[in-house]
Coordinates of C-alpha atoms in Angstrom, one line a residue:
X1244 CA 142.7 97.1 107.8
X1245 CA 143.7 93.6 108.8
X1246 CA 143.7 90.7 107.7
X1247 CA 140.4 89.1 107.6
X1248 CA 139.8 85.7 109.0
X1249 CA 139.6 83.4 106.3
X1250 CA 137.9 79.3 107.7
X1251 CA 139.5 76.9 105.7
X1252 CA 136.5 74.3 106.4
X1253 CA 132.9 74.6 105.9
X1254 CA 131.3 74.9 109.2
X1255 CA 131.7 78.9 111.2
X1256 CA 133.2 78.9 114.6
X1257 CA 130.7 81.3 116.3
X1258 CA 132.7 83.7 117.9
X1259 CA 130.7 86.7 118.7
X1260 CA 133.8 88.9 118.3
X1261 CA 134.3 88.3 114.9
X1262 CA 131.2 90.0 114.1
X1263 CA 131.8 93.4 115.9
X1264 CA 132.4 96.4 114.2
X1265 CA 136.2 97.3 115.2
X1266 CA 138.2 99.9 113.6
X1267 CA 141.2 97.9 112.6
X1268 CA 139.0 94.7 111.2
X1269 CA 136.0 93.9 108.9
X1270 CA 132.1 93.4 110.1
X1271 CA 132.2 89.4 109.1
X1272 CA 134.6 86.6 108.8
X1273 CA 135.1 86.2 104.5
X1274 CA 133.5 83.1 103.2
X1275 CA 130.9 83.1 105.6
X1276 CA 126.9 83.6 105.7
X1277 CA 126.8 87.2 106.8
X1278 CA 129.7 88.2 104.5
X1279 CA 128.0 86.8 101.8
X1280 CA 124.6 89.1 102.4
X1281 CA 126.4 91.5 102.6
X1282 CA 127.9 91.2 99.4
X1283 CA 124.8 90.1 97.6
X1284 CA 123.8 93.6 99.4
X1285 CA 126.4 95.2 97.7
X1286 CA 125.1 94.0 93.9
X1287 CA 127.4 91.1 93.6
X1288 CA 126.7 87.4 93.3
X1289 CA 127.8 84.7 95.4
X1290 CA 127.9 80.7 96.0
X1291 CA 128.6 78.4 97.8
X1292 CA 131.6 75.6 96.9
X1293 CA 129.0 72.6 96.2
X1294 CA 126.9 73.9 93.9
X1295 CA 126.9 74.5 90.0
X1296 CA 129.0 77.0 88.9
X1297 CA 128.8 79.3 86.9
X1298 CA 124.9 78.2 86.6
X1299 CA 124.1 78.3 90.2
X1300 CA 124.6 81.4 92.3
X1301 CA 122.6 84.4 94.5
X1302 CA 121.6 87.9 93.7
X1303 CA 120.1 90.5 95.0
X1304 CA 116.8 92.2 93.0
X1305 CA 115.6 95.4 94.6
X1306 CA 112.3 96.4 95.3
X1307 CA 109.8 97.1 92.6
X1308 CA 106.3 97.7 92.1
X1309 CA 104.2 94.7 91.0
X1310 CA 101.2 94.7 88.0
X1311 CA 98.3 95.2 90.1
X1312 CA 100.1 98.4 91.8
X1313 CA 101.4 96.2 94.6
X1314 CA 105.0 97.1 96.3
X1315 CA 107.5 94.1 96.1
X1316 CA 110.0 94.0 98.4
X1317 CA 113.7 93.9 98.2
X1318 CA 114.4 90.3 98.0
X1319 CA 117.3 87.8 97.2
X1320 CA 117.0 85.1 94.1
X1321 CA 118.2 82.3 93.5
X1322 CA 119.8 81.5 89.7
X1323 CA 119.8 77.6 88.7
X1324 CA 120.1 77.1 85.4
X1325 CA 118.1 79.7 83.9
X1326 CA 115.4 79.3 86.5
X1327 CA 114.6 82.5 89.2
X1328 CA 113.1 81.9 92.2
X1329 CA 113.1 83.8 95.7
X1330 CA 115.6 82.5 98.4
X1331 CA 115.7 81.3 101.6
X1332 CA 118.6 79.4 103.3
X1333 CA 118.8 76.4 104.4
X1334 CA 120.9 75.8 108.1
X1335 CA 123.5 74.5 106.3
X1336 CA 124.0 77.8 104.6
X1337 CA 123.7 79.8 107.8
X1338 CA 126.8 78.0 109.3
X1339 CA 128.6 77.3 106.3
X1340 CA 131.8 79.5 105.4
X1341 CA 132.1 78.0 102.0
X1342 CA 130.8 81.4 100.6
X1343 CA 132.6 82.7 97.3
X1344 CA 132.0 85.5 95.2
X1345 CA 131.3 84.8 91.7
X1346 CA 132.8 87.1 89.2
X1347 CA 130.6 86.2 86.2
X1348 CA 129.7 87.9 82.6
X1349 CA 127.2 86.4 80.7
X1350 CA 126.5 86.8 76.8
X1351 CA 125.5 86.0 73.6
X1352 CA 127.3 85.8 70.5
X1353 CA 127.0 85.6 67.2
X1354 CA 130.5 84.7 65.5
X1355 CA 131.1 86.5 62.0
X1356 CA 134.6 86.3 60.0
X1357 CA 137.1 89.0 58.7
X1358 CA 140.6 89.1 57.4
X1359 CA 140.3 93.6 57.3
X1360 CA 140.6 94.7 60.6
X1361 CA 143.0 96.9 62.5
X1362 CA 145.1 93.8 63.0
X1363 CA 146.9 93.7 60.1
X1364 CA 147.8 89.9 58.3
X1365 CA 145.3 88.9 60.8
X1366 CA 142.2 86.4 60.3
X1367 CA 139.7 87.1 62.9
X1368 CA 136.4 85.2 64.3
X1369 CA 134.0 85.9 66.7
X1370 CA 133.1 89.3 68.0
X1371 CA 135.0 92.3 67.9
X1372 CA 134.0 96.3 68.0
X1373 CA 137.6 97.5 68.9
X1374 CA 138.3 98.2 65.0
X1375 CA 138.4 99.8 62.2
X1376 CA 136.0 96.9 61.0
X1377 CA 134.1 95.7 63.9
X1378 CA 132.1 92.1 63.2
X1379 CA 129.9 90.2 65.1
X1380 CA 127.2 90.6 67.8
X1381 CA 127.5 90.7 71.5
X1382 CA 123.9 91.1 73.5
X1383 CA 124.8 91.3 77.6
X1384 CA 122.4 88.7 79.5
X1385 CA 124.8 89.3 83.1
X1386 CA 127.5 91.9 83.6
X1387 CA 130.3 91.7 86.4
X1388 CA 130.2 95.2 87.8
X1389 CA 133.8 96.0 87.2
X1390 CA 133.5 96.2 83.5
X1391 CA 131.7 98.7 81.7
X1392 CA 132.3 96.9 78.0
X1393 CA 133.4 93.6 76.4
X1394 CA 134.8 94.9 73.3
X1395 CA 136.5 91.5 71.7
X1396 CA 135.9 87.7 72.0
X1397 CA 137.3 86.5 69.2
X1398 CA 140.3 83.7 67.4
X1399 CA 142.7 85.2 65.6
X1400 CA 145.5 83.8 62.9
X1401 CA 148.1 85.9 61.9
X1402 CA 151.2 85.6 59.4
X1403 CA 154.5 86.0 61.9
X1404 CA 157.8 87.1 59.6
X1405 CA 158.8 83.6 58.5
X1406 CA 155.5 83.3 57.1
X1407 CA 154.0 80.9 59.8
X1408 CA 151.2 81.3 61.2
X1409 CA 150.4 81.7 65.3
X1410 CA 147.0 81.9 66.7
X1411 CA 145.8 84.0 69.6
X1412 CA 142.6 83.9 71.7
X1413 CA 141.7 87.5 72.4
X1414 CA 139.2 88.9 75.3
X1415 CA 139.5 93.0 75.9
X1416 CA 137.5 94.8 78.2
X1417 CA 136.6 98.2 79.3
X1418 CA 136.7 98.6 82.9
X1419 CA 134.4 100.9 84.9
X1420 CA 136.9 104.4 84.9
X1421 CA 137.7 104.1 88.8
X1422 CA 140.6 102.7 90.3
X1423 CA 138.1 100.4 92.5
X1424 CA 137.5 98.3 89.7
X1425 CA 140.4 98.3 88.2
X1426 CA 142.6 97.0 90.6
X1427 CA 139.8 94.0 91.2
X1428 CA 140.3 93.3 87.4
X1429 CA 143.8 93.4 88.5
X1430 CA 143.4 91.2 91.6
X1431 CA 141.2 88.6 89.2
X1432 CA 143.4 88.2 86.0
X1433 CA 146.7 87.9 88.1
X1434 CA 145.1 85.3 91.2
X1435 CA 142.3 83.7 89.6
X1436 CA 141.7 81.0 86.7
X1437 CA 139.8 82.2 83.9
X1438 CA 136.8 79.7 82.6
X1439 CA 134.9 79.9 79.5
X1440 CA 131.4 78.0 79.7
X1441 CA 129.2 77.6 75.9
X1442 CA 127.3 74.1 75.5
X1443 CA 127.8 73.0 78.8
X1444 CA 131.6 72.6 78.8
X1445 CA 134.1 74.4 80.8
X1446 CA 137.2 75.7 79.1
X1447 CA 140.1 76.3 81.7
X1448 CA 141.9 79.7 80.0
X1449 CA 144.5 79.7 82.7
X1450 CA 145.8 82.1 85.3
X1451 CA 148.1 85.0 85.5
X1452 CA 147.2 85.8 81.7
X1453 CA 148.9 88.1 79.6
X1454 CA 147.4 91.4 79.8
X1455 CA 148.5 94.5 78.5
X1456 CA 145.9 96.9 80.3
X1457 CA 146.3 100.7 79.7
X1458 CA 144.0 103.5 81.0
X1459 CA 141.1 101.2 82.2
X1460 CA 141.5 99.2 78.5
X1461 CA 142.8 95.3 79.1
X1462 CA 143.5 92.7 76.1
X1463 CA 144.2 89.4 77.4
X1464 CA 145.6 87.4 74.8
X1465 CA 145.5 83.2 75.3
X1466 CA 147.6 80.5 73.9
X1467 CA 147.0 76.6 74.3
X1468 CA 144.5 73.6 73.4
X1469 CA 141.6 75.3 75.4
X1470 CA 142.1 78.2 73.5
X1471 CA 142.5 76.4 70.4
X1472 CA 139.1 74.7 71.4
X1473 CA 136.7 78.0 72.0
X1474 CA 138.2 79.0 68.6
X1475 CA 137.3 76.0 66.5
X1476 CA 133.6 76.9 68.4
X1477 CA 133.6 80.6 67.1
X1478 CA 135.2 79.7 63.6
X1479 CA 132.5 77.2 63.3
X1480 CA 129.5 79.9 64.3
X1481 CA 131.0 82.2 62.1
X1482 CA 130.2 79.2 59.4
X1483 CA 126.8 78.3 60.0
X1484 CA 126.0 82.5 61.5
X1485 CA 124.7 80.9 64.8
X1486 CA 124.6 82.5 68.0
X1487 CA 125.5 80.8 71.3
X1488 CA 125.8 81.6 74.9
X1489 CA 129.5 81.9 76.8
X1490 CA 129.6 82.5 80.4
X1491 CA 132.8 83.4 81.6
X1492 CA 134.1 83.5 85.0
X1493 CA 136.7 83.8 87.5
X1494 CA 137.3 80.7 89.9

């Protein structure tokens, strides 16, 4: 396959070719209106570059059978801030090529402490089920498709030999068991900056994260003042046993 053509502006050039089926090349120009159906098609979600991420975005919800009996078509929805509603575009989205995929998971938590888990001289808070002692609560609201499980979102303090301490934001996944989806995990942790969204603020996580991934398994571990920041939130929920909602998302 070739590369695909890639607009670095808004506004399509209509070329006609760009659009034909060739063996060497892809249906549709990336980043533009018909590559973007056709991912929403494909189950993923999608925006464009003005508008809200991660609470704005497309998907697609297939067809159903309504209350009274009724069939309901296949249709695309628009997300906005917690609000559905069915989709048409605009002409400004039919000749834009501002088109991005968003790689989203959405959940709730509800933080919980422990100093006995399989991490040994380890403090932990948050969620956790990879353990000997698993704590917390994690309900899925929206899954990216390439992972199967979020099995840690959690702050952790550990003792180091000279008896200081370090601190460690941890997220491990389970990635769907093809190589598909691995290697867009891959594509995402090593190209893309990680966000974490609770309470309406962004934390920027970084990109090209330490991950030690192993048979489909991946445990990103994340230093700094964002870091630091998400964990004050989770050791505080783990306080007061609230539950809050993180979205967390590639950019």
């Amino acid at each position: 396959m070739s590369d695909v053509n890639k607009l670095d502006n808004k506004q399509c050039s209509f070329d006609p070719e760009q659009y034909k089926v060739k063996v060497d090349d892809t249906v549709a120009p990336v980043g533009s209106f018909p590559w973007a159906m056709i991912q929403v098609y494909l189950g993923n979600l999608v925006y464009r570059s003005e508008w809200d991420v991660p609470h704005q975005y497309l998907k697609f919800i297939p067809k159903s059978t309504g209350g009274d009996g009724e069939n309901i078509p296949p249709q695309i929805w628009m997300i906005n801030k917690g609000e559905e509603q069915p989709w048409s575009p605009s002409q400004d989205d039919l000749t834009s090529c501002d088109w991005s995929l968003l790689e989203l998971s959405v959940f709730d938590i509800t933080s919980a402490y422990s100093n006995k888990t399989v991490f040994s001289n380890a403090e932990i808070w948050g969620y956790i089920v990879r353990s000997t002692s698993p704590l917390g609560s994690l309900t899925n609201i929206v899954r990216n498709k390439d992972i199967a499980e979020i099995e840690a979102f959690c702050w952790e303090r550990y003792q180091k030999s000279d008896d200081s301490y370090d601190f460690n934001f941890m997220l491990f996944f389970m990635a769907n068991k093809d190589k598909e989806s691995a290697q867009r995990l891959d594509n995402l942790i090593a190209n893309k900056t990680l966000y974490v969204m609770v309470d309406g603020v962004a934390y920027n996580l970084g990109t090209n994260l330490i991950n030690n991934s192993d048979d489909y398994e991946y445990e990103i571990y994340i230093k700094g003042s964002e870091a630091q920041k998400l964990g004050t939130i989770l050791m505080q929920m783990a306080e007061t046993k609230s539950k809050k909602r993180f979205y967390c998302y590639w950019h």
